[in-house]
Short mmCIF file of C-alpha atoms in Angstrom, two decimals:
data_model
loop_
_atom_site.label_atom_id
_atom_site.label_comp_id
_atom_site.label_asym_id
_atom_site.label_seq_id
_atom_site.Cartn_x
_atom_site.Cartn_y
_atom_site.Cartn_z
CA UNK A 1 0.00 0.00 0.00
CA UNK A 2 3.00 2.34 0.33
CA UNK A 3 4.30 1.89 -2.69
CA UNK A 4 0.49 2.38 -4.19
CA UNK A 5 0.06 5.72 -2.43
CA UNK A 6 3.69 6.61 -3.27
CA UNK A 7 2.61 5.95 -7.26
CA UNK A 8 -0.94 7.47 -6.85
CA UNK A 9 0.73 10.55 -5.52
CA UNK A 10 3.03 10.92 -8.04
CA UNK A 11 0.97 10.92 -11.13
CA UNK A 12 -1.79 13.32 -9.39
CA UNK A 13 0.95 15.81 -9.19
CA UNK A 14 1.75 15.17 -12.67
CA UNK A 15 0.79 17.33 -15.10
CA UNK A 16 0.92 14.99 -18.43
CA UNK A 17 -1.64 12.80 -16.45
CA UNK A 18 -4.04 15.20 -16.09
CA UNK A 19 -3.33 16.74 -19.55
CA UNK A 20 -4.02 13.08 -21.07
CA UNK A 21 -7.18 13.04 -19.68
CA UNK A 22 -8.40 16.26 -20.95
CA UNK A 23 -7.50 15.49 -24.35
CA UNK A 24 -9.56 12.17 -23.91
CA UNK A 25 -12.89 14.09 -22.68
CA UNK A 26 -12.25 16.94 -25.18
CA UNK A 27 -11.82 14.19 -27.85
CA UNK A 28 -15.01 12.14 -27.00
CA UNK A 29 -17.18 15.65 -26.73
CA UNK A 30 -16.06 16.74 -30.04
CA UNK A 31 -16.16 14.13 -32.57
CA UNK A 32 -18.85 11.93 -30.74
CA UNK A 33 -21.14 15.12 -29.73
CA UNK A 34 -20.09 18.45 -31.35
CA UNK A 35 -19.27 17.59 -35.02
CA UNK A 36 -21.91 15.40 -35.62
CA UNK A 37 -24.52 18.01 -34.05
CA UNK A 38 -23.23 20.70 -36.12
CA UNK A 39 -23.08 18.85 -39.25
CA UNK A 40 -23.48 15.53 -41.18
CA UNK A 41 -21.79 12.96 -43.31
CA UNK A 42 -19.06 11.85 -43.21
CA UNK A 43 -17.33 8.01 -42.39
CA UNK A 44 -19.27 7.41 -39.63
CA UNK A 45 -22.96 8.38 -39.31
CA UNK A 46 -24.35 9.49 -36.18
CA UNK A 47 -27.83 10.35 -35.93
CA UNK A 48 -29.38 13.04 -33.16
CA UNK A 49 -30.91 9.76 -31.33
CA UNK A 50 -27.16 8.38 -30.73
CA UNK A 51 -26.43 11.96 -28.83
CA UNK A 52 -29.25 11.72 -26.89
CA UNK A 53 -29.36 10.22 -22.69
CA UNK A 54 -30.01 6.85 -23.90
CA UNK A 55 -26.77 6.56 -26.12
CA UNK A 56 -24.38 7.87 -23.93
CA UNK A 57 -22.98 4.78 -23.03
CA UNK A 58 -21.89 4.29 -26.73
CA UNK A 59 -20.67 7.66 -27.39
CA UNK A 60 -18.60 7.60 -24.19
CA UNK A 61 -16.49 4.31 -24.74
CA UNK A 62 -16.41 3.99 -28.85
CA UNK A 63 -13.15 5.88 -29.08
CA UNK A 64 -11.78 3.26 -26.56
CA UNK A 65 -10.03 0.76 -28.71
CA UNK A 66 -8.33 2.94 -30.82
CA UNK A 67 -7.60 6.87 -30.22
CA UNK A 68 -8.79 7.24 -26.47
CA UNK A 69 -6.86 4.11 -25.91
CA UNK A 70 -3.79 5.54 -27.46
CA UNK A 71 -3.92 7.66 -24.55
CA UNK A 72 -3.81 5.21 -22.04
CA UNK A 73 -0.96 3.35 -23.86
CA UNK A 74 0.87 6.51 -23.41
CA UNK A 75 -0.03 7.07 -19.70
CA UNK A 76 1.14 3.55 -19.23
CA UNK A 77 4.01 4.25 -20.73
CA UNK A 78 4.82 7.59 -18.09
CA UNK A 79 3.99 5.85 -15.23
CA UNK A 80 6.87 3.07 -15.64
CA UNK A 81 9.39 4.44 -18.49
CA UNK A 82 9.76 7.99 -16.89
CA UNK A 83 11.57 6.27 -14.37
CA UNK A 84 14.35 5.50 -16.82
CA UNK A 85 14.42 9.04 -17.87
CA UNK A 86 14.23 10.36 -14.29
CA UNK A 87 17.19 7.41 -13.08
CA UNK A 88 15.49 7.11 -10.11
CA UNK A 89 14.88 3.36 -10.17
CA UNK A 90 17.83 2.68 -8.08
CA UNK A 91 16.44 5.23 -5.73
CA UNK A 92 13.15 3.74 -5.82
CA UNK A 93 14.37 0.06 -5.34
CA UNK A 94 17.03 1.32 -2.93
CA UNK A 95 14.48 1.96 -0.35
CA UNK A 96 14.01 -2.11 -0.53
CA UNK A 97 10.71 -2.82 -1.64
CA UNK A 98 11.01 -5.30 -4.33
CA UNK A 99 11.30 -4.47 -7.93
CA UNK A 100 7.53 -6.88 -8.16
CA UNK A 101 5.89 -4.67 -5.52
CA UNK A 102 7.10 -1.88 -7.36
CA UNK A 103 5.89 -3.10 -10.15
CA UNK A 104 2.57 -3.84 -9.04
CA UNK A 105 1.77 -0.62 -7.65
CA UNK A 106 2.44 0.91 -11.10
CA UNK A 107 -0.19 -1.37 -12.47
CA UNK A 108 -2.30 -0.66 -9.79
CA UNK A 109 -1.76 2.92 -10.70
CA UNK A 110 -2.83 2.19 -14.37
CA UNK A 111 -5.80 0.56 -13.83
CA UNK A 112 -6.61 3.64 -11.32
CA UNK A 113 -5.74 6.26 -13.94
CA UNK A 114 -8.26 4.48 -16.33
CA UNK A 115 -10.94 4.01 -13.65
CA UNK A 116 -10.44 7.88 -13.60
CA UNK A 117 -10.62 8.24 -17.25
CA UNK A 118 -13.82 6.04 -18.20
CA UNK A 119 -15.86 7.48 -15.49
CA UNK A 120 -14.72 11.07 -16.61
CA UNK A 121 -15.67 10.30 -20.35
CA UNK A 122 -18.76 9.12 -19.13
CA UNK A 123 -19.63 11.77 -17.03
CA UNK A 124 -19.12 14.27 -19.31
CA UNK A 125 -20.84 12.28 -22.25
CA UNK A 126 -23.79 12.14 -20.31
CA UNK A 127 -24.10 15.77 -19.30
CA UNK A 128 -23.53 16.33 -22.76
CA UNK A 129 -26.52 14.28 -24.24
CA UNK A 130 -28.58 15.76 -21.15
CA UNK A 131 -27.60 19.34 -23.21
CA UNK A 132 -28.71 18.41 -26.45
CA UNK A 133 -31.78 16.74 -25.29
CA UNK A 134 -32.87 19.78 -23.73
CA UNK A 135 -31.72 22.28 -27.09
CA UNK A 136 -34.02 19.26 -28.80
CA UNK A 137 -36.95 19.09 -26.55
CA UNK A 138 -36.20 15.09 -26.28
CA UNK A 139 -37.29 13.21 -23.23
CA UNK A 140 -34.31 12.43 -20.77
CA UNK A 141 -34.52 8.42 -21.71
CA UNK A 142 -31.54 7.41 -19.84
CA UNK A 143 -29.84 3.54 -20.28
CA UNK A 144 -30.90 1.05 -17.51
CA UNK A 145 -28.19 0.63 -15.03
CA UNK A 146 -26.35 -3.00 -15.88
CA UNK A 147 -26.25 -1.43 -19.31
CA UNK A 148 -24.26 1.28 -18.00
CA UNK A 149 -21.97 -0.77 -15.80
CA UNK A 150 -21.59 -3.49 -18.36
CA UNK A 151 -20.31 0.02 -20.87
CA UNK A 152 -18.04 1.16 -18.02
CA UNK A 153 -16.22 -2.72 -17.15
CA UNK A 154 -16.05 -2.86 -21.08
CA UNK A 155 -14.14 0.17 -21.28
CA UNK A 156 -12.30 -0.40 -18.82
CA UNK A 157 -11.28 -3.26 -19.34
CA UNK A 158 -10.17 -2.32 -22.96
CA UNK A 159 -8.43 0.84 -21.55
CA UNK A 160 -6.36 -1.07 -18.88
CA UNK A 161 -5.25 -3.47 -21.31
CA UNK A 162 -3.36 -0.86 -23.46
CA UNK A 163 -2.32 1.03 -20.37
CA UNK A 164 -0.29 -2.85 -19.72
CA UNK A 165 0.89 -2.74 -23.17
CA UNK A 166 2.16 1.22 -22.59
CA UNK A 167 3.67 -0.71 -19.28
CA UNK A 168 5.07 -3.59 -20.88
CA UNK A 169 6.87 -1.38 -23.95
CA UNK A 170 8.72 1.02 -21.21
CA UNK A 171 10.26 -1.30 -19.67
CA UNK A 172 10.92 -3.62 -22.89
CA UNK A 173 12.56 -0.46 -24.12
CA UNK A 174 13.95 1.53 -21.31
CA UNK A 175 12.37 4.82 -21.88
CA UNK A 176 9.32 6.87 -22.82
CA UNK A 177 9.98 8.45 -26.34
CA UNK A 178 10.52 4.98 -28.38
CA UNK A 179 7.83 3.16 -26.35
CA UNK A 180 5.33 5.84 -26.76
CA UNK A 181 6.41 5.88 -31.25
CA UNK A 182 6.19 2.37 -31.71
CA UNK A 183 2.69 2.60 -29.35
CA UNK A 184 1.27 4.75 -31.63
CA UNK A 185 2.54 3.27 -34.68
CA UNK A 186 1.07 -0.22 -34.10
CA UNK A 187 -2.44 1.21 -32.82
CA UNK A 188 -2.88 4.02 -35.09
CA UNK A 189 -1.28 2.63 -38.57
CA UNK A 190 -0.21 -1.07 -38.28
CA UNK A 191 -3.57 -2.09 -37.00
CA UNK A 192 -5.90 -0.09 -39.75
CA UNK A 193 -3.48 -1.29 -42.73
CA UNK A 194 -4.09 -4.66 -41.55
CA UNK A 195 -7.78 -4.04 -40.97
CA UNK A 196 -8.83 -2.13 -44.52
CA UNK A 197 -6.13 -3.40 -46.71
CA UNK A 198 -3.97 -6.37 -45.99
CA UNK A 199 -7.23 -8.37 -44.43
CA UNK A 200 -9.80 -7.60 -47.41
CA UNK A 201 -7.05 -9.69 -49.36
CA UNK A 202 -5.21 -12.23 -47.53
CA UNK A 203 -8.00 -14.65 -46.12
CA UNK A 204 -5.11 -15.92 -43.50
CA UNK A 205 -4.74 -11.90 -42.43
CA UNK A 206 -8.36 -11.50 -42.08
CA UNK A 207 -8.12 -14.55 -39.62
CA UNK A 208 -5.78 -12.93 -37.67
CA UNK A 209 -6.62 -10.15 -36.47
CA UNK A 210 -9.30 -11.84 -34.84
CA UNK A 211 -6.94 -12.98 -32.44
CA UNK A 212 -5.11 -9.16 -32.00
CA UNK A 213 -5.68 -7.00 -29.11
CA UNK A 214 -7.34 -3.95 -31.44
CA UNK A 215 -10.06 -5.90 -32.92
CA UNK A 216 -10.43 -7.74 -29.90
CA UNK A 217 -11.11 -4.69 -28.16
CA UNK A 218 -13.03 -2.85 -31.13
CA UNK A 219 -15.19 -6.53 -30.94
CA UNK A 220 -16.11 -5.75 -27.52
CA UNK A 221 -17.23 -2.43 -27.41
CA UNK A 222 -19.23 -3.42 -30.69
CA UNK A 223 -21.57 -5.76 -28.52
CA UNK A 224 -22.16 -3.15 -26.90
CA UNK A 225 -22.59 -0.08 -28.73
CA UNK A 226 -22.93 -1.62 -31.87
CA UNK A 227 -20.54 -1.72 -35.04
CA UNK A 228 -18.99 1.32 -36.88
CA UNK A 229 -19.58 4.00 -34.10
CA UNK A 230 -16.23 4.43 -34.27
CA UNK A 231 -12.79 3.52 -36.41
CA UNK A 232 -11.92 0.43 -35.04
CA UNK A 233 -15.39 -0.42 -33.67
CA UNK A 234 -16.79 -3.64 -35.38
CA UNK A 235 -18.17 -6.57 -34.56
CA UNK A 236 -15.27 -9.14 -35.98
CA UNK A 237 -16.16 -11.63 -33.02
CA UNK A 238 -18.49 -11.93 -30.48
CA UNK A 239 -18.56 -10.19 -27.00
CA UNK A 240 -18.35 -12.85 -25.14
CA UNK A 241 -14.88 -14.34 -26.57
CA UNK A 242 -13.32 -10.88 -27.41
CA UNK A 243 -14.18 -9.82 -23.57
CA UNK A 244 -11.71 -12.94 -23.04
CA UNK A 245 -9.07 -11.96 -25.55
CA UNK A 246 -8.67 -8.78 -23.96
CA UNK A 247 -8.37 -10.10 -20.54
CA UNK A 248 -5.84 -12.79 -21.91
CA UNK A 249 -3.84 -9.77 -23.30
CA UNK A 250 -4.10 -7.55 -20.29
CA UNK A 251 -2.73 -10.24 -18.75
CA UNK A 252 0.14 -11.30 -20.79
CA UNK A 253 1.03 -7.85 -20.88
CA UNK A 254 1.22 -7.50 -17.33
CA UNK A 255 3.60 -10.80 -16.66
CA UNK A 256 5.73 -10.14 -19.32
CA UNK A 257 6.12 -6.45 -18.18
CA UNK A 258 7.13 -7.99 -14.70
CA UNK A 259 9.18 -10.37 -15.76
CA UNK A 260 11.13 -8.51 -17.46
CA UNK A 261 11.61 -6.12 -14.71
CA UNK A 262 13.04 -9.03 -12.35
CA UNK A 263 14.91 -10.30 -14.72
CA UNK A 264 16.93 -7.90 -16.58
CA UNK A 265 19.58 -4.91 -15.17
CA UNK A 266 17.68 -1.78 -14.66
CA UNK A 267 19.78 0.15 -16.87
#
């Protein structure tokens, strides 16, 4: 529990953290709320009964498995590799608690940070369809309540699993800069190149990424919200066995991230 405070403490203080999770609300508000209200067409169609009380849910978590998970790659990514940049891990471990209970605080401290960050989105989604239902004159139909907990465990569940992979990369790589590039590239390019062109082609590619974490995760908050709510939201598997998938990656993430920490020098 010390070493959880200790971690807790240090990312509230932290700027970045807090500037990550603006971006993710400001994100979610425009493109999910703003833009579509102010116009039409485009990719992805969003009628005025998706922005209303009773599709909150949806418009709070689609962003999840691709650019509002980005974000919590990259806060996964601060919370272990900036102690490479800082060289303060021999501080840190000189103190004696082990490099695992280190290790599991930071994790700990991920799955906090996203806690933080789903809530917020859906906080601020909600008061947001509450405002447009009122410009409309639309009843205030609001989502039963296991549908809104069974939104918030998906996306968090999805979130924490790329905040492990953000983990997992830092310490792979020693550092926050390559960790956070290589992130990005995989989620943001590698992933929809495999998606819209290698897997309309290759049958074998197409079977594949049913067993990656985006898809996974894009499969997931599809059962939910339904497909194409988002880039990377569609319904390539089922809820049930992508809700698995993720969990099996979260996982992996998180004991090959530890591992690797016992194992290895720290610089």
């Amino acid at each position: 529990m010390h070493n959880i405070r200790a971690e807790l403490a240090k990312q509230v203080h932290r700027p970045a953290s807090w500037l990550l999770l603006a971006i993710a609300v400001v994100q979610t508000i425009t493109f999910a709320y703003i833009i579509p209200y102010a116009g039409s067409g485009g990719p992805v169609s969003r009628g005025l009964d998706a922005m209303l009380p009773s599709g909150f849910v949806s418009s709070s978590i689609a962003g999840l498995p691709l650019f509002i998970g980005a974000l919590a790659l990259i806060f996964g990514v601060l919370v272990a590799g900036s102690e490479y940049g800082w060289e303060t891990w021999k501080t840190v471990l000189a103190q004696r608690p082990s490099r695992l209970s280190v290790y599991g605080a930071k994790l700990v401290t991920v799955a906090v940070g996203t806690f933080v960050m789903v809530l917020a989105l859906m906080a601020f989604s909600a008061a947001t369809s509450a405002v447009i239902a009122g410009i409309e004159g639309r009843p205030m139909a609001w989502p039963g309540v296991l549908d809104i907990l069974q939104g918030f465990g998906a996306g968090w569940l999805v979130s924490t699993m790329w905040g492990a992979l953000g983990v997992l990369l830092a310490i792979l790589l020693r550092g926050v800069a390559l960790p956070i590039g290589l992130g990005l590239v995989w989620m943001l390019a590698i992933q929809n190149l495999l998606s819209a062109i290698a897997a309309p082609m290759l049958d074998f590619i197409a079977q594949l990424q049913k067993g990656l974490p985006g898809p996974n995760a894009g499969s997931l908050v599809a059962a939910i919200t339904g497909p194409n709510q988002a880039p990377g939201v569609d319904a390539l598997v089922s809820g049930g066995p992508a809700a698995l998938v993720v969990t099996a990656y979260l996982i992996a993430f998180a004991g090959i991230g530890g591992w690797l920490l016992r194992r290895r020098d720290i610089i």
